PDB file of C-alpha atoms and ligand atoms in Angstrom:
ATOM      1  CA  UNK O  14     126.699  90.203  95.657  1.00  0.00           C
ATOM      2  CA  UNK O  15     124.401  93.190  95.287  1.00  0.00           C
ATOM      3  CA  UNK O  16     121.486  92.846  92.892  1.00  0.00           C
ATOM      4  CA  UNK O  17     121.844  94.943  89.772  1.00  0.00           C
ATOM      5  CA  UNK O  18     118.784  96.933  88.735  1.00  0.00           C
ATOM      6  CA  UNK O  19     118.121  99.206  85.778  1.00  0.00           C
ATOM      7  CA  UNK O  20     115.236 101.679  85.701  1.00  0.00           C
ATOM      8  CA  UNK O  21     114.125 102.955  82.288  1.00  0.00           C
ATOM      9  CA  UNK O  22     112.102 106.187  82.381  1.00  0.00           C
ATOM     10  CA  UNK O  23     112.799 108.613  85.213  1.00  0.00           C
ATOM     11  CA  UNK O  24     109.385 110.248  85.587  1.00  0.00           C
ATOM     12  CA  UNK O  25     107.560 110.340  88.919  1.00  0.00           C
ATOM     13  CA  UNK O  26     107.110 106.554  89.076  1.00  0.00           C
ATOM     14  CA  UNK O  27     110.490 105.434  87.704  1.00  0.00           C
ATOM     15  CA  UNK O  28     112.274 108.156  89.672  1.00  0.00           C
ATOM     16  CA  UNK O  29     110.636 107.028  92.885  1.00  0.00           C
ATOM     17  CA  UNK O  30     111.489 103.343  92.209  1.00  0.00           C
ATOM     18  CA  UNK O  31     115.097 104.353  91.513  1.00  0.00           C
ATOM     19  CA  UNK O  32     115.422 106.376  94.741  1.00  0.00           C
ATOM     20  CA  UNK O  33     113.842 103.642  96.870  1.00  0.00           C
ATOM     21  CA  UNK O  34     116.148 100.957  95.425  1.00  0.00           C
ATOM     22  CA  UNK O  35     119.197 103.124  96.142  1.00  0.00           C
ATOM     23  CA  UNK O  36     117.966 103.869  99.675  1.00  0.00           C
ATOM     24  CA  UNK O  37     117.726 100.106 100.192  1.00  0.00           C
ATOM     25  CA  UNK O  38     121.350  99.615  99.197  1.00  0.00           C
ATOM     26  CA  UNK O  39     120.830  98.336  95.641  1.00  0.00           C
ATOM     27  CA  UNK O  40     122.866  99.268  92.576  1.00  0.00           C
ATOM     28  CA  UNK O  41     120.798 101.053  89.968  1.00  0.00           C
ATOM     29  CA  UNK O  42     121.478 102.110  86.400  1.00  0.00           C
ATOM     30  CA  UNK O  43     119.055 104.980  85.651  1.00  0.00           C
ATOM     31  CA  UNK O  44     118.149 105.451  81.984  1.00  0.00           C
ATOM     32  CA  UNK O  45     116.095 108.113  80.209  1.00  0.00           C
ATOM     33  CA  UNK O  46     116.120 109.623  76.732  1.00  0.00           C
ATOM     34  CA  UNK O  47     115.684 113.068  78.252  1.00  0.00           C
ATOM     35  CA  UNK O  48     119.025 114.621  79.223  1.00  0.00           C
ATOM     36  CA  UNK O  49     117.513 116.847  81.924  1.00  0.00           C
ATOM     37  CA  UNK O  50     115.967 113.811  83.678  1.00  0.00           C
ATOM     38  CA  UNK O  51     119.269 111.949  83.569  1.00  0.00           C
ATOM     39  CA  UNK O  52     121.063 114.982  85.049  1.00  0.00           C
ATOM     40  CA  UNK O  53     118.668 114.903  88.030  1.00  0.00           C
ATOM     41  CA  UNK O  54     119.729 111.317  88.771  1.00  0.00           C
ATOM     42  CA  UNK O  55     123.492 111.682  88.270  1.00  0.00           C
ATOM     43  CA  UNK O  56     124.118 112.005  92.002  1.00  0.00           C
ATOM     44  CA  UNK O  57     121.363 109.617  93.055  1.00  0.00           C
ATOM     45  CA  UNK O  58     121.723 106.490  90.890  1.00  0.00           C
ATOM     46  CA  UNK O  59     124.854 104.316  90.719  1.00  0.00           C
ATOM     47  CA  UNK O  60     125.099 105.272  87.020  1.00  0.00           C
ATOM     48  CA  UNK O  61     122.813 107.446  84.904  1.00  0.00           C
ATOM     49  CA  UNK O  62     122.777 107.388  81.107  1.00  0.00           C
ATOM     50  CA  UNK O  63     120.918 109.112  78.301  1.00  0.00           C
ATOM     51  CA  UNK O  64     119.529 106.474  75.940  1.00  0.00           C
ATOM     52  CA  UNK O  65     116.523 105.669  73.787  1.00  0.00           C
ATOM     53  CA  UNK O  66     115.698 102.135  74.860  1.00  0.00           C
ATOM     54  CA  UNK O  67     113.621 101.337  71.775  1.00  0.00           C
ATOM     55  CA  UNK O  68     116.944 100.853  69.987  1.00  0.00           C
ATOM     56  CA  UNK O  69     118.177  97.304  70.544  1.00  0.00           C
ATOM     57  CA  UNK O  70     121.794  98.229  69.760  1.00  0.00           C
ATOM     58  CA  UNK O  71     121.747 100.874  72.494  1.00  0.00           C
ATOM     59  CA  UNK O  72     120.415  98.403  75.080  1.00  0.00           C
ATOM     60  CA  UNK O  73     123.026  95.836  74.069  1.00  0.00           C
ATOM     61  CA  UNK O  74     125.821  98.388  74.357  1.00  0.00           C
ATOM     62  CA  UNK O  75     124.674  99.144  77.921  1.00  0.00           C
ATOM     63  CA  UNK O  76     125.137  95.459  78.743  1.00  0.00           C
ATOM     64  CA  UNK O  77     121.513  95.327  79.838  1.00  0.00           C
ATOM     65  CA  UNK O  78     121.374  91.527  79.741  1.00  0.00           C
ATOM     66  CA  UNK O  79     123.738  91.430  82.724  1.00  0.00           C
ATOM     67  CA  UNK O  80     121.206  93.166  84.965  1.00  0.00           C
ATOM     68  CA  UNK O  81     119.084  90.982  87.253  1.00  0.00           C
ATOM     69  CA  UNK O  82     116.021  93.146  87.044  1.00  0.00           C
ATOM     70  CA  UNK O  83     114.930  95.914  84.680  1.00  0.00           C
ATOM     71  CA  UNK O  84     111.962  98.170  85.425  1.00  0.00           C
ATOM     72  CA  UNK O  85     110.275  99.741  82.396  1.00  0.00           C
ATOM     73  CA  UNK O  86     108.763 102.939  83.790  1.00  0.00           C
ATOM     74  CA  UNK O  87     108.101 104.699  80.494  1.00  0.00           C
ATOM     75  CA  UNK O  88     104.991 106.840  80.899  1.00  0.00           C
ATOM     76  CA  UNK O  89     102.680 107.917  78.109  1.00  0.00           C
ATOM     77  CA  UNK O  90     104.601 106.498  75.165  1.00  0.00           C
ATOM     78  CA  UNK O  91     102.918 103.071  75.114  1.00  0.00           C
ATOM     79  CA  UNK O  92     104.661 102.076  71.897  1.00  0.00           C
ATOM     80  CA  UNK O  93     108.103 102.761  73.410  1.00  0.00           C
ATOM     81  CA  UNK O  94     107.143 100.904  76.590  1.00  0.00           C
ATOM     82  CA  UNK O  95     106.053  97.792  74.658  1.00  0.00           C
ATOM     83  CA  UNK O  96     109.027  97.808  72.299  1.00  0.00           C
ATOM     84  CA  UNK O  97     111.509  98.285  75.149  1.00  0.00           C
ATOM     85  CA  UNK O  98     109.918  95.432  77.123  1.00  0.00           C
ATOM     86  CA  UNK O  99     110.021  93.152  74.080  1.00  0.00           C
ATOM     87  CA  UNK O 100     113.706  93.863  73.448  1.00  0.00           C
ATOM     88  CA  UNK O 101     114.588  93.250  77.112  1.00  0.00           C
ATOM     89  CA  UNK O 102     112.780  89.899  77.078  1.00  0.00           C
ATOM     90  CA  UNK O 103     114.427  88.909  73.774  1.00  0.00           C
ATOM     91  CA  UNK O 104     117.851  89.817  75.139  1.00  0.00           C
ATOM     92  CA  UNK O 105     117.196  87.439  78.045  1.00  0.00           C
ATOM     93  CA  UNK O 106     116.981  89.853  81.006  1.00  0.00           C
ATOM     94  CA  UNK O 107     115.892  87.511  83.858  1.00  0.00           C
ATOM     95  CA  UNK O 108     113.285  89.795  85.448  1.00  0.00           C
ATOM     96  CA  UNK O 109     111.373  92.524  83.635  1.00  0.00           C
ATOM     97  CA  UNK O 110     108.766  94.612  85.451  1.00  0.00           C
ATOM     98  CA  UNK O 111     106.762  97.043  83.329  1.00  0.00           C
ATOM     99  CA  UNK O 112     104.348  99.827  84.204  1.00  0.00           C
ATOM    100  CA  UNK O 113     100.979  99.723  82.427  1.00  0.00           C
ATOM    101  CA  UNK O 114      98.782 102.728  81.798  1.00  0.00           C
ATOM    102  CA  UNK O 115      95.618 100.747  81.202  1.00  0.00           C
ATOM    103  CA  UNK O 116      94.251  97.196  80.851  1.00  0.00           C
ATOM    104  CA  UNK O 117      95.060  96.932  77.108  1.00  0.00           C
ATOM    105  CA  UNK O 118      98.604  98.072  77.677  1.00  0.00           C
ATOM    106  CA  UNK O 119      98.930  95.514  80.493  1.00  0.00           C
ATOM    107  CA  UNK O 120      97.679  92.718  78.259  1.00  0.00           C
ATOM    108  CA  UNK O 121     100.295  93.451  75.600  1.00  0.00           C
ATOM    109  CA  UNK O 122     103.090  93.782  78.182  1.00  0.00           C
ATOM    110  CA  UNK O 123     102.160  90.353  79.553  1.00  0.00           C
ATOM    111  CA  UNK O 124     102.028  88.890  76.041  1.00  0.00           C
ATOM    112  CA  UNK O 125     105.477  90.166  75.075  1.00  0.00           C
ATOM    113  CA  UNK O 126     106.857  88.507  78.195  1.00  0.00           C
ATOM    114  CA  UNK O 127     107.046  91.016  81.064  1.00  0.00           C
ATOM    115  CA  UNK O 128     107.371  88.978  84.251  1.00  0.00           C
ATOM    116  CA  UNK O 129     105.368  91.484  86.262  1.00  0.00           C
ATOM    117  CA  UNK O 130     103.072  94.267  85.142  1.00  0.00           C
ATOM    118  CA  UNK O 131     102.274  97.016  87.623  1.00  0.00           C
ATOM    119  CA  UNK O 132      99.478  99.590  87.584  1.00  0.00           C
ATOM    120  CA  UNK O 133     100.613 102.248  90.056  1.00  0.00           C
ATOM    121  CA  UNK O 134      97.863 104.784  89.329  1.00  0.00           C
ATOM    122  CA  UNK O 135      95.048 102.220  89.488  1.00  0.00           C
ATOM    123  CA  UNK O 136      96.448 100.590  92.643  1.00  0.00           C
ATOM    124  CA  UNK O 137      96.907 103.921  94.382  1.00  0.00           C
ATOM    125  CA  UNK O 138      93.323 104.837  93.477  1.00  0.00           C
ATOM    126  CA  UNK O 139      92.054 101.651  95.127  1.00  0.00           C
ATOM    127  CA  UNK O 140      94.240 102.284  98.208  1.00  0.00           C
ATOM    128  CA  UNK O 141      92.990 105.823  98.552  1.00  0.00           C
ATOM    129  CA  UNK O 142      89.381 104.658  98.168  1.00  0.00           C
ATOM    130  CA  UNK O 143      89.899 102.303 101.117  1.00  0.00           C
ATOM    131  CA  UNK O 144      91.311 105.161 103.183  1.00  0.00           C
ATOM    132  CA  UNK O 145      88.260 107.214 102.228  1.00  0.00           C
ATOM    133  CA  UNK O 146      85.862 104.456 103.341  1.00  0.00           C
ATOM    134  CA  UNK O 147      87.464 104.550 106.764  1.00  0.00           C
ATOM    135  CA  UNK O 148      90.368 106.441 108.252  1.00  0.00           C
ATOM    136  CA  UNK O 149      91.082 103.250 110.189  1.00  0.00           C
ATOM    137  CA  UNK O 150      92.156 101.370 107.061  1.00  0.00           C
ATOM    138  CA  UNK O 151      95.931 101.678 107.059  1.00  0.00           C
ATOM    139  CA  UNK O 152      97.003  99.615 104.111  1.00  0.00           C
ATOM    140  CA  UNK O 153      95.708  97.439 101.383  1.00  0.00           C
ATOM    141  CA  UNK O 154      97.415  94.724  99.342  1.00  0.00           C
ATOM    142  CA  UNK O 155      95.727  93.250  96.291  1.00  0.00           C
ATOM    143  CA  UNK O 156      96.303  89.481  96.020  1.00  0.00           C
ATOM    144  CA  UNK O 157      94.255  89.043  92.837  1.00  0.00           C
ATOM    145  CA  UNK O 158      91.384  90.864  91.141  1.00  0.00           C
ATOM    146  CA  UNK O 159      89.018  89.640  93.863  1.00  0.00           C
ATOM    147  CA  UNK O 160      91.101  88.979  96.991  1.00  0.00           C
ATOM    148  CA  UNK O 161      93.049  91.334  99.222  1.00  0.00           C
ATOM    149  CA  UNK O 162      94.811  91.765 102.531  1.00  0.00           C
ATOM    150  CA  UNK O 163      93.869  94.847 104.554  1.00  0.00           C
ATOM    151  CA  UNK O 164      95.457  96.368 107.649  1.00  0.00           C
ATOM    152  CA  UNK O 165      93.010  98.232 109.853  1.00  0.00           C
ATOM    153  CA  UNK O 166      92.788  99.608 113.364  1.00  0.00           C
ATOM    154  CA  UNK O 167      90.250  98.081 115.753  1.00  0.00           C
ATOM    155  CA  UNK O 168      87.825 100.634 117.157  1.00  0.00           C
ATOM    156  CA  UNK O 169      85.480 100.573 120.170  1.00  0.00           C
ATOM    157  CA  UNK O 170      83.083  98.150 118.457  1.00  0.00           C
ATOM    158  CA  UNK O 171      85.631  95.340 118.658  1.00  0.00           C
ATOM    159  CA  UNK O 172      87.039  96.154 122.093  1.00  0.00           C
ATOM    160  CA  UNK O 173      86.957  93.225 124.523  1.00  0.00           C
ATOM    161  CA  UNK O 174      85.486  90.789 121.990  1.00  0.00           C
ATOM    162  CA  UNK O 175      87.061  87.366 121.491  1.00  0.00           C
ATOM    163  CA  UNK O 176      87.634  85.819 118.092  1.00  0.00           C
ATOM    164  CA  UNK O 177      84.923  83.238 118.874  1.00  0.00           C
ATOM    165  CA  UNK O 178      82.376  85.900 119.829  1.00  0.00           C
ATOM    166  CA  UNK O 179      83.038  87.860 116.666  1.00  0.00           C
ATOM    167  CA  UNK O 180      83.013  84.758 114.466  1.00  0.00           C
ATOM    168  CA  UNK O 181      84.197  86.903 111.575  1.00  0.00           C
ATOM    169  CA  UNK O 182      84.846  84.057 109.172  1.00  0.00           C
ATOM    170  CA  UNK O 183      81.274  82.759 109.453  1.00  0.00           C
ATOM    171  CA  UNK O 184      79.642  86.198 109.482  1.00  0.00           C
ATOM    172  CA  UNK O 185      81.699  88.022 106.855  1.00  0.00           C
ATOM    173  CA  UNK O 186      83.666  85.300 105.039  1.00  0.00           C
ATOM    174  CA  UNK O 187      87.029  86.953 105.745  1.00  0.00           C
ATOM    175  CA  UNK O 188      89.644  86.098 108.375  1.00  0.00           C
ATOM    176  CA  UNK O 189      91.864  87.960 110.819  1.00  0.00           C
ATOM    177  CA  UNK O 190      95.288  86.406 110.173  1.00  0.00           C
ATOM    178  CA  UNK O 191      97.309  88.519 112.600  1.00  0.00           C
ATOM    179  CA  UNK O 192      96.934  91.101 115.358  1.00  0.00           C
ATOM    180  CA  UNK O 193      99.631  93.653 116.091  1.00  0.00           C
ATOM    181  CA  UNK O 194      99.472  95.168 119.568  1.00  0.00           C
ATOM    182  CA  UNK O 195     102.303  97.579 120.232  1.00  0.00           C
ATOM    183  CA  UNK O 196     105.449  95.547 119.609  1.00  0.00           C
ATOM    184  CA  UNK O 197     103.702  92.200 119.987  1.00  0.00           C
ATOM    185  CA  UNK O 198     102.483  90.296 116.925  1.00  0.00           C
ATOM    186  CA  UNK O 199      99.926  87.529 117.339  1.00  0.00           C
ATOM    187  CA  UNK O 200      99.932  85.390 114.211  1.00  0.00           C
ATOM    188  CA  UNK O 201      96.846  83.206 113.558  1.00  0.00           C
ATOM    189  CA  UNK O 202      95.050  84.419 116.715  1.00  0.00           C
ATOM    190  CA  UNK O 203      93.459  81.641 118.774  1.00  0.00           C
ATOM    191  CA  UNK O 204      89.700  81.424 119.349  1.00  0.00           C
ATOM    192  CA  UNK O 205      89.955  82.930 122.857  1.00  0.00           C
ATOM    193  CA  UNK O 206      92.166  85.880 121.799  1.00  0.00           C
ATOM    194  CA  UNK O 207      90.553  89.170 122.846  1.00  0.00           C
ATOM    195  CA  UNK O 208      90.753  92.189 120.567  1.00  0.00           C
ATOM    196  CA  UNK O 209      91.512  95.584 122.103  1.00  0.00           C
ATOM    197  CA  UNK O 210      90.864  99.090 120.805  1.00  0.00           C
ATOM    198  CA  UNK O 211      93.813 100.275 118.672  1.00  0.00           C
ATOM    199  CA  UNK O 212      94.962  96.730 117.818  1.00  0.00           C
ATOM    200  CA  UNK O 213      96.186  96.568 114.240  1.00  0.00           C
ATOM    201  CA  UNK O 214      94.277  93.791 112.473  1.00  0.00           C
ATOM    202  CA  UNK O 215      95.490  92.068 109.315  1.00  0.00           C
ATOM    203  CA  UNK O 216      92.447  90.764 107.450  1.00  0.00           C
ATOM    204  CA  UNK O 217      92.418  88.528 104.364  1.00  0.00           C
ATOM    205  CA  UNK O 218      89.458  87.704 102.144  1.00  0.00           C
ATOM    206  CA  UNK O 219      87.353  88.492  99.107  1.00  0.00           C
ATOM    207  CA  UNK O 220      87.087  92.253  98.501  1.00  0.00           C
ATOM    208  CA  UNK O 221      83.307  92.307  98.939  1.00  0.00           C
ATOM    209  CA  UNK O 222      83.559  90.449 102.269  1.00  0.00           C
ATOM    210  CA  UNK O 223      86.310  92.730 103.553  1.00  0.00           C
ATOM    211  CA  UNK O 224      84.240  95.800 102.684  1.00  0.00           C
ATOM    212  CA  UNK O 225      81.233  94.412 104.630  1.00  0.00           C
ATOM    213  CA  UNK O 226      83.504  93.729 107.600  1.00  0.00           C
ATOM    214  CA  UNK O 227      84.997  97.261 107.375  1.00  0.00           C
ATOM    215  CA  UNK O 228      81.582  98.911 107.110  1.00  0.00           C
ATOM    216  CA  UNK O 229      80.139  97.025 110.103  1.00  0.00           C
ATOM    217  CA  UNK O 230      83.018  96.780 112.501  1.00  0.00           C
ATOM    218  CA  UNK O 231      85.839  99.197 111.651  1.00  0.00           C
TER     219      UNK O 231
HETATM  220  P1  ADP G   3     105.346 109.328  85.175  1.00  0.00           P
HETATM  221  O1  ADP G   3     103.877 109.185  84.957  1.00  0.00           O
HETATM  222  O2  ADP G   3     105.936 108.170  85.949  1.00  0.00           O
HETATM  223  O3  ADP G   3     105.791 110.646  85.729  1.00  0.00           O
HETATM  224  P2  ADP G   3     106.511 110.227  82.670  1.00  0.00           P
HETATM  225  O4  ADP G   3     105.747 110.035  81.398  1.00  0.00           O
HETATM  226  O5  ADP G   3     106.637 111.597  83.215  1.00  0.00           O
HETATM  227  O6  ADP G   3     105.965 109.163  83.708  1.00  0.00           O
HETATM  228  O7  ADP G   3     108.002 109.669  82.509  1.00  0.00           O
HETATM  229  C1  ADP G   3     108.374 108.705  81.648  1.00  0.00           C
HETATM  230  C2  ADP G   3     109.838 108.891  81.334  1.00  0.00           C
HETATM  231  O8  ADP G   3     110.186 107.927  80.343  1.00  0.00           O
HETATM  232  C3  ADP G   3     110.156 110.271  80.742  1.00  0.00           C
HETATM  233  O9  ADP G   3     111.173 110.878  81.505  1.00  0.00           O
HETATM  234  C4  ADP G   3     110.598 109.948  79.326  1.00  0.00           C
HETATM  235  O10 ADP G   3     111.655 110.792  78.881  1.00  0.00           O
HETATM  236  C5  ADP G   3     111.077 108.498  79.440  1.00  0.00           C
HETATM  237  N1  ADP G   3     111.015 107.802  78.165  1.00  0.00           N
HETATM  238  C6  ADP G   3     109.975 107.744  77.307  1.00  0.00           C
HETATM  239  N2  ADP G   3     110.291 107.028  76.233  1.00  0.00           N
HETATM  240  C7  ADP G   3     111.577 106.600  76.397  1.00  0.00           C
HETATM  241  C8  ADP G   3     112.490 105.815  75.623  1.00  0.00           C
HETATM  242  N3  ADP G   3     112.144 105.320  74.428  1.00  0.00           N
HETATM  243  N4  ADP G   3     113.728 105.604  76.122  1.00  0.00           N
HETATM  244  C9  ADP G   3     114.092 106.112  77.315  1.00  0.00           C
HETATM  245  N5  ADP G   3     113.288 106.846  78.098  1.00  0.00           N
HETATM  246  C10 ADP G   3     112.045 107.103  77.654  1.00  0.00           C
END
């Protein structure tokens, strides 16, 4: 059975989540209090409704508790975002993801019971900063406040070097967990594996260690 999603707030973030879920074959109920926004999603979402989600009765009448996952993508109205999240949790929605505008907002969303709190603007800022440090950093995934996974492209400096020669874990404290070379993926590369220019390296470690590795070798 297809997973049922509902997205509340159809701004840039919520709208993009809604489109991506639909593109991936999911069923999505799109909700916004603004009629014009809802109109934009009539032909995109599975269903689109105008509703103010701070009203518990309205959420109940939409049968929101039958959805597997609700995404609260309300933008600037922090009060509405918190109240909506609280009602969803109280109604027993199994998975609630909420967008936070800042650290205080995030703290309250966690306290009222959001399963996951996302910070799209902050995370995108960090991603872009990594791209600015080096054009060879392709992607960045934050594991916690201090640890990340980074995808980067090996340049000339690493060409022809084995994992043993580089000894990255001892020198920088981070580890190469996979190498992607064309269609081939080498997971947990062995000590004698040789890196080639243009290999895609997946590196895990503390942020500070990854940055030192990037600055020296990427
Ligand atoms: P973004 O930064 O993602 O573009 P916006 O602030 O533009 O965010 O969008 C948030 C959306 O949330 C708006 O379309 C707004 O109408 C909607 N919204 C705000 N409060 C409520 C609410 N109480 N019920 C339903 N939708 C809401």
